[in-house]
Amino acid sequence: MEISPRRTGRPYDHSSDDRILAVTLDLLAERDYERVTLDEVAARTGKAKTTLYRRWPTKEDLVLAAVRAAGRPPEAERLPDLGSVRADLLAVLDSPWLGGPDRRLAIFAGLSSATRGSERLAEVVRSEVTEPYVEVYRRLLLRAVDRGEIAARLVASVPVLAEVIPAMSTHHLAAGRGPVRRDFFVSLVDDVVLAALQVR
Amino acid sequence: MEISPRRTGRPYDHSSDDRILAVTLDLLAERDYERVTLDEVAARTGKAKTTLYRRWPTKEDLVLAAVRAAGRPPEAERLPDLGSVRADLLAVLDSPWLGGPDRRLAIFAGLSSATRGSERLAEVVRSEVTEPYVEVYRRLLLRAVDRGEIAARLVASVPVLAEVIPAMSTHHLAAGRGPVRRDFFVSLVDDVVLAALQVR
DNA sequence: GCATTACGATACCGCCGAGTAGCGTAACGG
DNA sequence: CCGTTACGCTACTCGGCGGTATCGTAATGC
């Protein structure tokens, strides 16, 4: 039941696959899915278009692979634990996931527009990107409930509040209000999430 | 300095312009901007493509006109005034603006993906749609501060919180979680906005 | 060396969608 | 009735992009 590698001929050069996928995400961060062209991916990576098609049979597959390769947020397994919910929430913002806050949001915007075209893509984006990201916040908040930092009767609000930061920052960008500034993030944490949970 | 109307020949038939713009919005609610074709607008309206181009020189102009025609939320001038912030906020949800909650959100999603392509479009969507919508919430909340329903020291949080409902419901849809259910809206009002403002 | 297969380059196909042209006809003003 | 202009229709051009074909060359196993 083992995948038998080819025995003869020049082997695939997988050394630049990561770069190809990263470039694909870059483009998605800049433009609509529809405006991302394989010609451009090829140009930016210095690879031939035929080489791309040898690995991923269609454009959709390439984008899918790029999304999967982006991976879940690093905090999914190891949540920040800095002693207070507030510190933990702020720490997530600085996560290097997807290249840090700015690129991350741009990619979110690109993906969410891409989503409208393909159900496959929508499903992968949801399960590989959006959901794990929200999950990080959800777990941080629930842990704070356990610790007693958040009143137990407010547990019911946690699921909604876990979506606040991803949703609001995406919206901020989509509304064309330029890059998301740090004080906006802080305001989301303090004036929305923690205020609603009556922390402090 | 007056625009002189043409004196001879068959006059424009403007009776179906509204319908054309409405159909354009319908399509934007269903698909990406890129996937909206003038052939389809023509087909659905029963108009000839040439007729469309006689009114709006490009696809972008047609969409722009559709957005402008959609108009601001009816509450922009006459805010609901039902005696409590909560009642007012909930009343906005039921506004028939853009065809009610479902169609409205679908259009939002369509527009926000369209936005990435054209700066002109982005600007119009921001000024004609997004901003006035948020403004409704902002004014409702500020009025509640005046009335004393909301503590004065929380005024600073109002601008952020005014974005919560538009942002979260758009995100909900973009994340592919199907139509937004009423209890989700109610949860936004109660568990996020009003909780953060410590109403009740 | 030889068969085999990846690579880069270029050229190409097929389709689709924006925008245009031409035509017969319909609706005005004079 | 006549000139003019909108309308609907069909057919068209043009450009872009997904995807393929071909070819000379490079890298592997035997």
Coordinates of C-alpha atoms (C1' of nucleotides) in Angstrom, one line a residue:
Chain A
M1 CA 0.0 0.0 0.0
E2 CA 2.9 2.3 -0.5
I3 CA 3.1 5.0 -3.1
S4 CA 5.8 3.7 -5.5
P5 CA 8.0 6.5 -6.6
R6 CA 9.0 6.6 -10.2
R7 CA 12.2 4.7 -10.8
T8 CA 13.5 6.4 -13.9
G9 CA 13.8 9.8 -15.4
R10 CA 14.6 13.2 -13.9
P11 CA 12.9 13.6 -10.5
Y12 CA 10.6 16.4 -9.5
D13 CA 12.3 19.4 -8.0
H14 CA 10.2 20.1 -5.0
S15 CA 12.6 22.6 -3.5
S16 CA 10.6 25.6 -4.8
D17 CA 7.0 24.4 -4.1
D18 CA 6.8 26.4 -0.9
R19 CA 7.8 29.5 -2.8
I20 CA 5.2 28.9 -5.5
L21 CA 2.5 28.5 -2.9
A22 CA 3.6 31.6 -1.0
V23 CA 3.5 33.6 -4.2
T24 CA 0.1 32.3 -4.9
L25 CA -1.0 33.6 -1.5
D26 CA 0.7 36.9 -2.2
L27 CA -1.3 37.4 -5.3
L28 CA -4.5 36.5 -3.6
A29 CA -3.7 39.1 -1.0
E30 CA -3.4 41.7 -3.7
R31 CA -6.2 40.8 -6.1
D32 CA -9.5 39.0 -6.6
Y33 CA -9.3 35.3 -7.2
E34 CA -10.4 35.9 -10.7
R35 CA -7.6 38.3 -11.4
V36 CA -4.9 36.0 -10.1
T37 CA -3.4 34.4 -13.3
L38 CA -1.1 31.5 -13.6
D39 CA 0.9 33.4 -16.0
E40 CA 1.7 35.8 -13.2
V41 CA 2.5 33.1 -10.7
A42 CA 4.9 31.7 -13.3
A43 CA 6.5 35.0 -13.9
R44 CA 7.0 35.9 -10.3
T45 CA 8.4 32.5 -9.4
G46 CA 10.5 32.2 -12.5
K47 CA 8.9 28.8 -13.1
A48 CA 7.3 27.7 -16.4
K49 CA 3.6 27.5 -16.5
T50 CA 3.9 23.9 -17.6
T51 CA 5.8 23.2 -14.4
L52 CA 2.9 24.5 -12.3
Y53 CA 0.4 22.4 -14.2
R54 CA 2.6 19.3 -13.7
R55 CA 2.0 19.7 -9.9
W56 CA -1.5 21.1 -9.7
P57 CA -3.9 20.2 -12.5
T58 CA -6.0 23.3 -12.3
K59 CA -5.9 26.8 -10.9
E60 CA -8.3 25.9 -8.2
D61 CA -6.1 23.1 -7.1
L62 CA -3.1 25.4 -6.8
V63 CA -5.0 27.9 -4.7
L64 CA -6.4 25.0 -2.6
A65 CA -2.9 23.8 -2.0
A66 CA -1.7 27.3 -1.1
V67 CA -4.5 27.6 1.4
R68 CA -3.7 24.2 3.0
A69 CA 0.0 25.0 3.1
A70 CA -0.7 28.2 4.8
G71 CA -1.7 26.0 7.7
R72 CA -3.5 26.6 10.9
P73 CA -2.6 29.4 13.3
P74 CA 0.4 28.3 15.4
E75 CA -1.6 29.0 18.5
A76 CA -4.0 26.3 17.7
E77 CA -2.0 23.8 19.8
R78 CA 0.0 26.1 22.0
L79 CA -2.1 29.0 23.1
P80 CA -0.4 32.0 24.5
D81 CA -0.5 32.0 28.2
L82 CA 0.7 35.2 29.7
G83 CA -1.3 35.3 32.8
S84 CA -4.3 37.4 31.8
V85 CA -6.9 37.1 29.0
R86 CA -6.1 40.6 27.8
A87 CA -2.4 39.8 27.3
D88 CA -3.3 36.5 25.6
L89 CA -5.7 38.2 23.2
L90 CA -3.3 40.8 22.3
A91 CA -0.6 38.2 21.8
V92 CA -2.6 36.6 19.1
L93 CA -2.6 39.7 17.0
D94 CA 1.1 39.6 16.8
S95 CA 1.2 36.1 15.7
P96 CA 3.5 35.6 12.7
W97 CA 0.8 33.3 11.1
L98 CA 0.4 34.0 7.4
G99 CA 3.1 36.7 7.6
G100 CA 1.8 38.8 10.4
P101 CA -1.3 41.0 10.8
D102 CA -1.2 42.9 7.6
R103 CA -0.6 40.2 5.1
R104 CA -2.9 37.9 7.1
L105 CA -5.8 40.3 6.7
A106 CA -5.1 40.9 3.1
I107 CA -5.2 37.1 2.5
F108 CA -8.4 36.8 4.4
A109 CA -10.0 39.4 2.2
G110 CA -8.7 37.7 -0.9
L111 CA -10.0 34.3 0.2
S112 CA -13.4 35.5 1.2
S113 CA -13.9 36.9 -2.2
A114 CA -12.6 33.7 -3.8
T115 CA -15.1 31.8 -1.7
R116 CA -18.1 32.9 -3.6
G117 CA -17.0 31.1 -6.7
S118 CA -16.3 27.6 -5.6
E119 CA -17.9 25.4 -2.9
R120 CA -14.7 23.3 -2.6
L121 CA -12.7 26.4 -2.0
A122 CA -15.2 27.8 0.5
E123 CA -15.1 24.6 2.5
V124 CA -11.3 24.5 2.7
V125 CA -11.1 28.1 3.6
R126 CA -13.6 27.6 6.3
S127 CA -12.1 24.5 7.8
E128 CA -8.4 25.4 7.4
V129 CA -8.3 29.1 8.0
T130 CA -11.4 30.8 9.4
E131 CA -12.5 28.2 11.8
P132 CA -9.1 27.5 13.4
Y133 CA -8.6 31.2 13.8
V134 CA -11.8 31.8 15.6
E135 CA -11.1 28.7 17.6
V136 CA -8.0 30.2 19.0
Y137 CA -10.1 33.1 20.5
R138 CA -12.8 30.8 21.7
R139 CA -10.3 28.7 23.6
L140 CA -8.6 31.6 25.1
L141 CA -11.9 33.0 26.3
L142 CA -13.1 29.6 27.7
R143 CA -9.9 29.2 29.5
A144 CA -10.4 32.5 31.1
V145 CA -13.9 31.4 32.2
D146 CA -12.3 28.4 33.9
R147 CA -9.8 30.5 35.6
G148 CA -12.6 32.7 36.9
E149 CA -11.4 35.8 35.0
I150 CA -14.7 35.8 33.3
A151 CA -18.0 35.2 35.1
A152 CA -19.4 31.8 34.4
R153 CA -22.9 33.1 33.5
L154 CA -21.3 34.7 30.4
V155 CA -20.1 31.5 28.8
A156 CA -23.0 31.6 26.4
S157 CA -21.6 34.8 24.9
V158 CA -18.2 33.3 24.2
P159 CA -18.9 31.8 20.8
V160 CA -20.1 35.1 19.3
L161 CA -17.4 37.1 20.9
A162 CA -14.7 34.8 19.6
E163 CA -15.6 36.0 16.1
V164 CA -15.4 39.7 16.9
I165 CA -11.8 40.2 16.1
P166 CA -11.6 38.3 12.9
A167 CA -14.9 39.7 11.7
M168 CA -14.3 43.3 12.6
S169 CA -10.8 43.5 11.2
T170 CA -11.8 41.9 7.9
H171 CA -14.7 44.3 7.7
H172 CA -12.4 47.2 8.4
L173 CA -10.2 46.3 5.5
A174 CA -13.1 45.4 3.2
A175 CA -14.7 48.8 3.9
G176 CA -11.6 50.4 2.5
R177 CA -10.4 52.0 5.6
G178 CA -6.8 51.2 5.0
P179 CA -4.4 49.1 7.1
V180 CA -5.7 48.1 10.5
R181 CA -3.9 50.1 13.1
R182 CA -2.8 48.8 16.4
D183 CA -5.1 51.0 18.5
F184 CA -8.0 49.6 16.6
F185 CA -7.1 46.1 17.6
V186 CA -6.7 47.2 21.2
S187 CA -10.0 48.9 21.1
L188 CA -11.6 45.7 19.8
V189 CA -10.1 43.8 22.7
D190 CA -10.9 46.3 25.4
D191 CA -14.0 48.1 24.2
V192 CA -15.8 45.1 22.7
V193 CA -14.7 41.7 23.8
L194 CA -13.5 42.4 27.4
A195 CA -16.2 45.0 27.9
A196 CA -18.9 42.6 26.9
L197 CA -17.4 40.0 29.2
Q198 CA -17.1 42.5 32.0
V199 CA -13.4 41.9 32.6
R200 CA -12.1 44.4 35.0
Chain B
M1 CA -26.3 76.5 -18.5
E2 CA -29.2 74.1 -19.0
I3 CA -28.8 70.6 -20.3
S4 CA -30.6 70.8 -23.6
P5 CA -32.7 67.6 -24.1
R6 CA -32.6 66.2 -27.6
R7 CA -35.4 67.7 -29.7
T8 CA -35.9 65.1 -32.4
G9 CA -36.1 61.3 -32.7
R10 CA -37.5 58.6 -30.5
P11 CA -37.0 59.5 -26.8
Y12 CA -35.3 57.3 -24.3
D13 CA -37.6 54.9 -22.5
H14 CA -36.5 55.3 -18.9
S15 CA -39.4 53.3 -17.5
S16 CA -37.4 50.2 -17.0
D17 CA -34.1 51.7 -15.7
D18 CA -35.0 50.9 -12.1
R19 CA -35.6 47.3 -13.0
I20 CA -32.3 47.1 -14.8
L21 CA -30.5 48.4 -11.8
A22 CA -32.3 46.1 -9.5
V23 CA -31.4 43.1 -11.6
T24 CA -27.8 44.2 -11.6
L25 CA -27.9 44.2 -7.8
D26 CA -29.6 40.8 -7.8
L27 CA -26.7 39.4 -9.9
L28 CA -24.2 40.9 -7.6
A29 CA -25.9 39.3 -4.7
E30 CA -25.5 35.9 -6.4
R31 CA -22.1 36.1 -7.9
D32 CA -18.7 37.8 -7.9
Y33 CA -18.5 41.1 -9.7
E34 CA -16.3 39.3 -12.3
R35 CA -18.9 36.7 -13.0
V36 CA -21.7 39.2 -13.5
T37 CA -22.1 39.6 -17.3
L38 CA -24.0 42.2 -19.2
D39 CA -25.3 39.4 -21.4
E40 CA -27.1 38.0 -18.4
V41 CA -28.4 41.4 -17.2
A42 CA -29.8 41.8 -20.7
A43 CA -31.3 38.4 -20.7
R44 CA -33.0 38.8 -17.3
T45 CA -34.4 42.2 -18.1
G46 CA -35.5 41.4 -21.6
K47 CA -33.5 44.4 -22.8
A48 CA -30.9 44.4 -25.5
K49 CA -27.3 44.7 -24.5
T50 CA -27.0 47.7 -26.8
T51 CA -29.7 49.4 -24.9
L52 CA -27.7 49.0 -21.7
Y53 CA -24.6 50.4 -23.3
R54 CA -26.6 53.3 -24.5
R55 CA -27.2 54.3 -20.9
W56 CA -24.1 53.2 -19.1
P57 CA -20.9 53.2 -21.1
T58 CA -19.2 50.4 -19.2
K59 CA -20.0 47.6 -16.9
E60 CA -18.4 49.5 -14.0
D61 CA -20.7 52.4 -14.7
L62 CA -23.7 50.2 -14.6
V63 CA -22.7 48.7 -11.3
L64 CA -21.9 52.1 -9.9
A65 CA -25.3 53.4 -10.9
A66 CA -26.9 50.3 -9.3
V67 CA -25.2 51.0 -6.1
R68 CA -26.1 54.6 -6.1
A69 CA -29.7 53.8 -6.9
A70 CA -29.8 51.4 -4.0
G71 CA -29.6 54.4 -1.9
R72 CA -29.0 55.0 1.7
P73 CA -30.8 53.1 4.5
P74 CA -34.2 54.6 5.1
E75 CA -33.3 55.1 8.7
A76 CA -30.6 57.5 7.9
E77 CA -33.0 60.4 8.3
R78 CA -35.7 58.9 10.4
L79 CA -34.2 56.6 13.0
P80 CA -36.5 54.2 14.6
D81 CA -37.5 55.5 18.0
L82 CA -39.2 52.8 20.0
G83 CA -38.3 53.9 23.5
S84 CA -35.3 51.7 24.2
V85 CA -32.0 51.2 22.4
R86 CA -32.6 47.5 22.2
A87 CA -35.8 47.9 20.4
D88 CA -34.3 50.4 18.1
L89 CA -31.3 48.2 17.2
L90 CA -33.5 45.3 16.5
A91 CA -35.8 47.4 14.4
V92 CA -32.9 48.3 12.1
L93 CA -32.5 44.6 11.3
D94 CA -36.0 44.4 9.9
S95 CA -35.5 47.4 7.7
P96 CA -36.6 46.8 4.1
W97 CA -33.5 48.5 2.8
L98 CA -32.0 46.6 -0.1
G99 CA -34.8 44.1 0.1
G100 CA -34.5 43.1 3.7
P101 CA -31.9 41.3 5.7
D102 CA -31.1 38.4 3.5
R103 CA -30.8 40.2 0.2
R104 CA -29.0 43.0 1.9
L105 CA -26.3 40.8 3.2
A106 CA -25.9 39.0 0.0
I107 CA -25.4 42.3 -1.8
F108 CA -22.9 43.4 0.8
A109 CA -20.9 40.3 0.1
G110 CA -21.0 40.9 -3.6
L111 CA -20.0 44.5 -3.3
S112 CA -17.1 43.8 -0.9
S113 CA -15.6 41.4 -3.4
A114 CA -16.2 43.9 -6.2
T115 CA -14.5 46.5 -4.2
R116 CA -11.0 44.9 -4.6
G117 CA -11.0 45.6 -8.3
S118 CA -11.8 49.2 -8.7
E119 CA -11.0 52.2 -6.5
R120 CA -13.9 54.1 -7.9
L121 CA -16.3 51.3 -7.0
A122 CA -14.7 51.0 -3.5
E123 CA -15.2 54.7 -2.8
V124 CA -18.9 54.7 -3.9
V125 CA -19.6 51.5 -1.9
R126 CA -18.0 53.0 1.1
S127 CA -19.8 56.3 1.0
E128 CA -23.2 55.2 -0.3
V129 CA -23.6 51.9 1.5
T130 CA -21.2 50.9 4.2
E131 CA -20.8 54.3 5.9
P132 CA -24.5 55.3 6.1
Y133 CA -25.3 51.9 7.4
V134 CA -22.8 52.1 10.2
E135 CA -23.9 55.6 10.8
V136 CA -27.4 54.4 11.6
Y137 CA -26.1 52.4 14.5
R138 CA -23.8 55.1 15.6
R139 CA -26.6 57.6 15.9
L140 CA -28.8 55.2 17.7
L141 CA -26.2 54.5 20.2
L142 CA -25.2 58.2 20.7
R143 CA -28.9 59.0 21.2
A144 CA -29.0 56.4 23.9
V145 CA -26.0 58.1 25.6
D146 CA -27.9 61.4 25.6
R147 CA -30.9 59.7 27.1
G148 CA -28.8 58.2 29.8
E149 CA -29.5 54.7 28.8
I150 CA -25.8 54.3 28.2
A151 CA -23.2 55.6 30.7
A152 CA -21.5 58.7 29.4
R153 CA -18.0 57.4 30.1
L154 CA -18.6 54.7 27.4
V155 CA -19.1 57.2 24.5
A156 CA -15.6 56.4 23.3
S157 CA -16.7 52.8 22.6
V158 CA -19.6 53.8 20.4
P159 CA -17.7 54.1 17.0
V160 CA -16.3 50.6 17.2
L161 CA -19.5 49.1 18.5
A162 CA -21.5 50.7 15.7
E163 CA -19.6 48.5 13.3
V164 CA -20.3 45.3 15.1
I165 CA -23.5 44.3 13.5
P166 CA -22.6 45.0 9.9
A167 CA -19.2 43.5 10.3
M168 CA -20.2 40.3 12.1
S169 CA -23.1 39.5 9.9
T170 CA -21.1 40.0 6.7
H171 CA -18.4 37.8 8.2
H172 CA -20.9 35.2 9.1
L173 CA -22.1 35.0 5.5
A174 CA -18.5 35.2 4.1
A175 CA -17.5 32.3 6.4
G176 CA -20.0 30.2 4.6
R177 CA -22.3 29.6 7.6
G178 CA -25.4 30.0 5.6
P179 CA -28.1 32.6 6.1
V180 CA -28.0 34.7 9.2
R181 CA -30.6 33.5 11.6
R182 CA -32.6 35.8 13.8
D183 CA -31.2 34.6 17.0
F184 CA -27.7 35.4 15.8
F185 CA -28.8 39.0 15.3
V186 CA -30.3 39.1 18.7
S187 CA -27.2 37.7 20.2
L188 CA -25.2 40.4 18.5
V189 CA -27.4 43.0 20.0
D190 CA -27.6 41.5 23.5
D191 CA -24.3 39.7 24.0
V192 CA -22.0 42.0 22.2
V193 CA -23.3 45.6 21.7
L194 CA -25.5 46.1 24.7
A195 CA -23.3 43.9 27.0
A196 CA -20.2 46.0 26.1
L197 CA -22.2 49.1 26.9
Q198 CA -23.6 47.7 30.1
V199 CA -27.1 48.3 29.2
R200 CA -29.3 46.6 31.8
Chain C
dG1 C1' 25.4 5.6 -23.5
dC2 C1' 20.4 5.1 -23.3
dA3 C1' 15.7 5.4 -21.9
dT4 C1' 13.0 8.2 -19.3
dT5 C1' 11.0 12.0 -17.3
dA6 C1' 11.2 17.0 -15.5
dC7 C1' 12.2 21.7 -16.8
dG8 C1' 11.9 26.2 -19.3
dA9 C1' 10.3 28.5 -23.3
dT10 C1' 7.3 29.5 -26.8
dA11 C1' 3.5 29.0 -29.3
dC12 C1' -0.9 27.8 -29.5
dC13 C1' -6.2 26.5 -28.8
dG14 C1' -10.8 27.4 -27.0
dC15 C1' -13.8 30.0 -24.5
dC16 C1' -15.9 33.7 -22.6
dG17 C1' -17.1 38.3 -21.8
dA18 C1' -16.7 43.5 -22.8
dG19 C1' -17.9 46.4 -26.1
dT20 C1' -19.3 47.5 -31.3
dA21 C1' -21.6 47.5 -35.9
dG22 C1' -25.4 47.1 -38.9
dC23 C1' -30.2 46.4 -39.7
dG24 C1' -35.1 46.5 -39.7
dT25 C1' -38.5 48.8 -36.9
dA26 C1' -40.8 51.8 -33.5
dA27 C1' -41.6 56.4 -31.6
dC28 C1' -41.2 60.9 -31.5
dG29 C1' -41.0 66.4 -33.7
dG30 C1' -42.0 69.2 -37.5
Chain D
dC1 C1' -44.7 62.2 -44.7
dC2 C1' -39.8 62.8 -43.3
dG3 C1' -35.8 63.2 -40.6
dT4 C1' -34.0 61.6 -36.5
dT5 C1' -33.0 58.7 -32.8
dA6 C1' -34.1 54.6 -29.6
dC7 C1' -35.0 49.8 -29.6
dG8 C1' -34.2 44.7 -30.2
dC9 C1' -31.6 41.4 -32.6
dT10 C1' -27.8 39.2 -34.5
dA11 C1' -23.3 39.0 -35.6
dC12 C1' -19.0 40.5 -34.9
dT13 C1' -14.1 42.0 -33.0
dC14 C1' -10.8 41.9 -29.5
dG15 C1' -8.3 40.7 -25.5
dG16 C1' -7.5 37.8 -21.6
dC17 C1' -6.8 33.6 -19.4
dG18 C1' -7.1 28.5 -18.4
dG19 C1' -5.0 24.8 -20.2
dT20 C1' -2.2 22.1 -23.9
dA21 C1' 1.4 20.8 -27.4
dT22 C1' 6.0 20.8 -28.7
dC23 C1' 10.8 21.0 -28.4
dG24 C1' 15.5 21.3 -26.9
dT25 C1' 17.8 20.4 -22.7
dA26 C1' 18.9 18.7 -18.0
dA27 C1' 18.9 15.2 -14.5
dT28 C1' 18.2 10.7 -13.0
dG29 C1' 18.6 5.0 -13.1
dC30 C1' 20.5 1.2 -15.4

